[in-house]
Short mmCIF file of C-alpha atoms in Angstrom, two decimals:
data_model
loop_
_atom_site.label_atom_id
_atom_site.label_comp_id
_atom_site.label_asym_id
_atom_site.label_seq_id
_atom_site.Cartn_x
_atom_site.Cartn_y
_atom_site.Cartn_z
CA UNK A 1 2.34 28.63 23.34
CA UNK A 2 2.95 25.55 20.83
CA UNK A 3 5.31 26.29 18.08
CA UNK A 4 6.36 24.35 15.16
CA UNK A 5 9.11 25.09 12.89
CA UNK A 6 10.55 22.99 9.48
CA UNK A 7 14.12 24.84 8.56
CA UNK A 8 14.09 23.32 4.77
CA UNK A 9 11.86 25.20 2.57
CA UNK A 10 12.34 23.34 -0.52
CA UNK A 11 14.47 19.96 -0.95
CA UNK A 12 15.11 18.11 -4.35
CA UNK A 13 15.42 14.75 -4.07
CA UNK A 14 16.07 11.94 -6.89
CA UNK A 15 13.93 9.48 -7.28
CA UNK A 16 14.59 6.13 -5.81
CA UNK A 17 16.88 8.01 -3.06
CA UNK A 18 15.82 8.13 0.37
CA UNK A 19 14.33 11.11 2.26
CA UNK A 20 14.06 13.30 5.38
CA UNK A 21 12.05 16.32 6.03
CA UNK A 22 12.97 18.34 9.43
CA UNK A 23 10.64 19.37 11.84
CA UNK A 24 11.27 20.97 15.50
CA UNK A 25 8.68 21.85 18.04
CA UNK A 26 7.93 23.96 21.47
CA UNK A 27 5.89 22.76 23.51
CA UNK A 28 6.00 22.09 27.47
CA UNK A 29 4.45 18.92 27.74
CA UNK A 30 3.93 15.86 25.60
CA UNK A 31 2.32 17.19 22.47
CA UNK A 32 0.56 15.79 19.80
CA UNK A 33 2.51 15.84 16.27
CA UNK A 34 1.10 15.76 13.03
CA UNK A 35 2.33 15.12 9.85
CA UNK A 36 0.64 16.48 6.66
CA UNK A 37 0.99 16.47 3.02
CA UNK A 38 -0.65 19.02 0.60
CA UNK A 39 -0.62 18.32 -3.53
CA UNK A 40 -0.80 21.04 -5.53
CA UNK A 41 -4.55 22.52 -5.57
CA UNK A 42 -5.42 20.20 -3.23
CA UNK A 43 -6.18 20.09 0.80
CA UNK A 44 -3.78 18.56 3.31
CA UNK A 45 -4.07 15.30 3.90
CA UNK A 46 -3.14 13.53 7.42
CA UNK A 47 0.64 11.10 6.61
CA UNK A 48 0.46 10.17 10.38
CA UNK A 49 0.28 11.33 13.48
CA UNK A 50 1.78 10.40 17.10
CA UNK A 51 0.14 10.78 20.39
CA UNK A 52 1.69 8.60 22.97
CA UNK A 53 3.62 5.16 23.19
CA UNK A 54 6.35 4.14 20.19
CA UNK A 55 8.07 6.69 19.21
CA UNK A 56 8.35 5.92 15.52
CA UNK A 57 5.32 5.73 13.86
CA UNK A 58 4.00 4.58 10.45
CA UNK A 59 1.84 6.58 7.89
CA UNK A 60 0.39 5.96 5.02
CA UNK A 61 2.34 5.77 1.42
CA UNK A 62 5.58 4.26 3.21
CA UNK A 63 6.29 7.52 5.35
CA UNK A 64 7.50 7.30 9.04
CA UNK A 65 8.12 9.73 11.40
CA UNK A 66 9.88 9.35 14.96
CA UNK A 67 10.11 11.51 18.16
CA UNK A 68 12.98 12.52 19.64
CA UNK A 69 11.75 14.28 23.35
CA UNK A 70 15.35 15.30 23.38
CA UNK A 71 15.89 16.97 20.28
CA UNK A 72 12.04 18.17 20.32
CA UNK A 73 12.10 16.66 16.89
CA UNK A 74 9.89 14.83 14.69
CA UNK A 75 11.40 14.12 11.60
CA UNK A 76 9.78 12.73 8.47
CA UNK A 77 11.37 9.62 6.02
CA UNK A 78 11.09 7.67 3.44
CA UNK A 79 13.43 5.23 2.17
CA UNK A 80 12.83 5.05 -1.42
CA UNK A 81 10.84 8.48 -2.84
CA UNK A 82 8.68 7.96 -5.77
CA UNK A 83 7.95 11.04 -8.62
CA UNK A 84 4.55 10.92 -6.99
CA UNK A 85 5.72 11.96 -3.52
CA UNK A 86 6.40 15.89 -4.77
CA UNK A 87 4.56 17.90 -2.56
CA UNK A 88 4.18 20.35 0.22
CA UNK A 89 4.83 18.84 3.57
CA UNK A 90 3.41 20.25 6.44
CA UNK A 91 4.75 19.30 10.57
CA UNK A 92 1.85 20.40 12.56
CA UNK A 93 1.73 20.43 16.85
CA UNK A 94 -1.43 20.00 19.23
CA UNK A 95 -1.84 19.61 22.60
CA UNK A 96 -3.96 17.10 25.06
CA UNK A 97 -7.55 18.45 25.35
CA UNK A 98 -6.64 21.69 23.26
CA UNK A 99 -8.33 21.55 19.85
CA UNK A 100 -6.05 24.22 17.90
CA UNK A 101 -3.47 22.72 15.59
CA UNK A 102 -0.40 24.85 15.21
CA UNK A 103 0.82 24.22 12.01
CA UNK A 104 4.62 24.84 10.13
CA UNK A 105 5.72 26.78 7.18
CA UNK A 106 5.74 23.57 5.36
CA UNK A 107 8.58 22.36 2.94
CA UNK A 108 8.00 21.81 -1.20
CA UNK A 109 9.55 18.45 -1.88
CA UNK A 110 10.86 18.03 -5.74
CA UNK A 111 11.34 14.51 -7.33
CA UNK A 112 13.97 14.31 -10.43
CA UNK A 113 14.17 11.79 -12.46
CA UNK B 1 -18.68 9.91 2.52
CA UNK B 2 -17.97 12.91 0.08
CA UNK B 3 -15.72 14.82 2.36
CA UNK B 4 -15.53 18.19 3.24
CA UNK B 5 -16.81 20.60 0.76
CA UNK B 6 -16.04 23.85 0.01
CA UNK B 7 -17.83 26.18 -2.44
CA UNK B 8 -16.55 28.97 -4.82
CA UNK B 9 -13.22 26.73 -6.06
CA UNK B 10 -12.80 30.20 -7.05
CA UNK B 11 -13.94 33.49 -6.59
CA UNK B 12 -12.69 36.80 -7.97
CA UNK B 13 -13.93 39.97 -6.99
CA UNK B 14 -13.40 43.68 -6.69
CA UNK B 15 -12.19 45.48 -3.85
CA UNK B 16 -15.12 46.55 -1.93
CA UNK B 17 -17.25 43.70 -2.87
CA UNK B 18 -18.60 41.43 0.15
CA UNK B 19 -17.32 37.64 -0.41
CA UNK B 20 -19.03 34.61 0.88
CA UNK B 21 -17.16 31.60 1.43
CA UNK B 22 -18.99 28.14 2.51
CA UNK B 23 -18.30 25.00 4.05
CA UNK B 24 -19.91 21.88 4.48
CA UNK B 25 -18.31 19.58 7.00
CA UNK B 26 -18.07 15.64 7.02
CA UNK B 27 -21.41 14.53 8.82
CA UNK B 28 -20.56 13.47 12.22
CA UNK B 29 -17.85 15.50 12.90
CA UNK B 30 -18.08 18.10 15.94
CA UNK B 31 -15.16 20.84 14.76
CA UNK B 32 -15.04 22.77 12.26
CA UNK B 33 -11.58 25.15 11.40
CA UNK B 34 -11.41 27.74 8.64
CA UNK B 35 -7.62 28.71 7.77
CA UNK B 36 -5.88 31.27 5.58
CA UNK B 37 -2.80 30.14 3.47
CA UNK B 38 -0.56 32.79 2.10
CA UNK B 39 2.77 32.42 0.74
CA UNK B 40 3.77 34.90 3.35
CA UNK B 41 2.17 33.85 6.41
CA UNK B 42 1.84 29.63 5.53
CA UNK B 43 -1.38 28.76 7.00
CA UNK B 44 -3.22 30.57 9.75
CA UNK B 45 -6.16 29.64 11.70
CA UNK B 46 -8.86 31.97 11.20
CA UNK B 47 -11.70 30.23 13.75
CA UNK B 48 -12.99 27.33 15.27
CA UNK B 49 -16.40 26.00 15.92
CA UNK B 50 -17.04 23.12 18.39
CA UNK B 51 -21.10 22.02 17.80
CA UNK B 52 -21.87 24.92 15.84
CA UNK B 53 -20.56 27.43 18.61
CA UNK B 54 -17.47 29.70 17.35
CA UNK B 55 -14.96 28.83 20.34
CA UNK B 56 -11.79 30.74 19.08
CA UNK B 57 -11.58 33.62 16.34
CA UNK B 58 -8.72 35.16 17.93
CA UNK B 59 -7.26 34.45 13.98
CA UNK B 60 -9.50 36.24 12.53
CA UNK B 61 -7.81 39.48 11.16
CA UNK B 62 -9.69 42.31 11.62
CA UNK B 63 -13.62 42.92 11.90
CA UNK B 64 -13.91 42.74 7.91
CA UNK B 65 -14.09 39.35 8.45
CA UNK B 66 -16.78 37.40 9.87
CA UNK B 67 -17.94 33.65 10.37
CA UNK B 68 -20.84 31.62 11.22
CA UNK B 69 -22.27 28.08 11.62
CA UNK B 70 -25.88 28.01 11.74
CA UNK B 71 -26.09 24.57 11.74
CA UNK B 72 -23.64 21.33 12.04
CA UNK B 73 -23.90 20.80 8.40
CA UNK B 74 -22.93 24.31 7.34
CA UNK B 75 -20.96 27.44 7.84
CA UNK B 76 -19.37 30.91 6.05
CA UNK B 77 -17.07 33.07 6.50
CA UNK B 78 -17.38 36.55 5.09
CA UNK B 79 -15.33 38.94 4.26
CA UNK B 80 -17.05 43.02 3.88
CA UNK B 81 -15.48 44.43 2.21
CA UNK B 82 -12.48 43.00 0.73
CA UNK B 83 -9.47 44.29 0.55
CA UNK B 84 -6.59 43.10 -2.00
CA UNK B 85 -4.55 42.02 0.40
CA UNK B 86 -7.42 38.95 1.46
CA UNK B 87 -6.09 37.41 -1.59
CA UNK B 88 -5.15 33.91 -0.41
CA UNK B 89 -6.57 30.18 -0.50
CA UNK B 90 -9.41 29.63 2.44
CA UNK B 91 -9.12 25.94 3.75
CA UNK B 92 -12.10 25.02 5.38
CA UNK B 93 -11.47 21.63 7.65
CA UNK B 94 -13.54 19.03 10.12
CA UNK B 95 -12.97 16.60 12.63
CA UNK B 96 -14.19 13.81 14.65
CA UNK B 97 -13.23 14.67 18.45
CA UNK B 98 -11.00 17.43 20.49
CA UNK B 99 -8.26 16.88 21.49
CA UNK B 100 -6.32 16.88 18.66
CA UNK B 101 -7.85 15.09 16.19
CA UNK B 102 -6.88 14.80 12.74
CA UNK B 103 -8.74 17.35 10.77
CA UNK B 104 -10.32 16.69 7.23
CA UNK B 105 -9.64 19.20 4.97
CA UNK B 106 -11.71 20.71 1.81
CA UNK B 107 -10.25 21.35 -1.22
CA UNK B 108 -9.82 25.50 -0.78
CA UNK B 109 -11.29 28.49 -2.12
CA UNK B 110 -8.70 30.23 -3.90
CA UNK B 111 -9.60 33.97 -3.55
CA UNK B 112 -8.65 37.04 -5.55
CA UNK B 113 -9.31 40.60 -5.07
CA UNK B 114 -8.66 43.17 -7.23
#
């Protein structure tokens, strides 16, 4: 079974300063990784997503993500965070012709000034 | 396209009481997901429909709960009767294509049971 986990629950970050957001997964073959981000009150919303071919991909609002086979990793960054970016960030997992989504606890990002 | 939509934004009831959550999907799309966020659990699936046919409620909790999609434009999920402990926000979500797809989400039902 697919498995997700993100080992930061909640990160403060300044504004301006760069960021990372942890995520390791389980799975046996290549999966499918997911990056979401939820506002508060709101529904996720898909950052990016990687499937196959270059390993670091680009999302939307300056986030990138890259896979690491070796570390099972797929980390989440940003160079320069903006107040705007506070959220919930969720690392999700799926597989090739399986429709579930496994998704992760999620971390609550905080922007100071 | 006005997204997914999800209808209460909020619902309060009484323990006991039969709740009826609904969903309207993005037109076009094939899936449908209903999940369950908690602060204990994160978020759970609940079911999945593929063309209107339920293919996996293995997340559904107990009988209490129940979901449908009579159509590709609509579906509940029901919960008789609730309990307290069904308090949570109900994320109803859509997409495209299997195989991973990224899924649409509505806004939530936030639910409370007292």
């Amino acid at each position: 079974a697919q498995s997700v986990t993100q080992p930061d629950i909640h990160i403060t970050v300044s504004e301006g300063a760069s960021l990372e957001l942890r995520c390791n997964y389980s799975y046996g073959a290549t999966p499918y990784l997911f990056w979401y981000v939820q506002s508060p009150g709101q529904g996720l919303q898909l950052l990016l997503k990687y499937f196959s071919g270059d390993t670091l991909v680009q999302g939307i609002k300056g986030f990138e993500a890259e896979f690491k086979r070796s570390q099972s990793s797929f980390n989440l960054r940003k160079p320069s965070v903006h107040w705007s970016d506070a959220a919930e960030y969720f690392c999700a997992v799926g597989a090739r012709g399986y429709q579930k989504v496994t998704f992760g606890t999620g971390t609550k990002l905080q922007v100071i000034p | 396209d006005a997204g997914v939509i999800q209808s209460p934004r909020h619902e309060v009831t009484e323990m006991g009481q039969e709740v009826t959550l609904r969903c309207k999907p993005i037109s076009g799309h094939d899936y449908l997901f209903w999940y369950r966020q908690t602060m204990m659990r994160g978020l759970e699936l609940l079911i999945y429909f593929n063309n209107n046919v339920p293919i996996d409620d293995s997340g559904m909790p107990e009988d209490r709960f129940s979901a449908k999609m009579p159509n590709a434009s609509f579906s509940t999920l029901k919960i008789q009767p609730s309990e307290p402990r069904d308090s949570a926000v109900y994320f109803c979500a859509s997409s495209e294509a299997g195989g991973g797809d990224e899924q649409y989400f509505g806004p939530g039902t936030r639910l409370t049971v007292t």
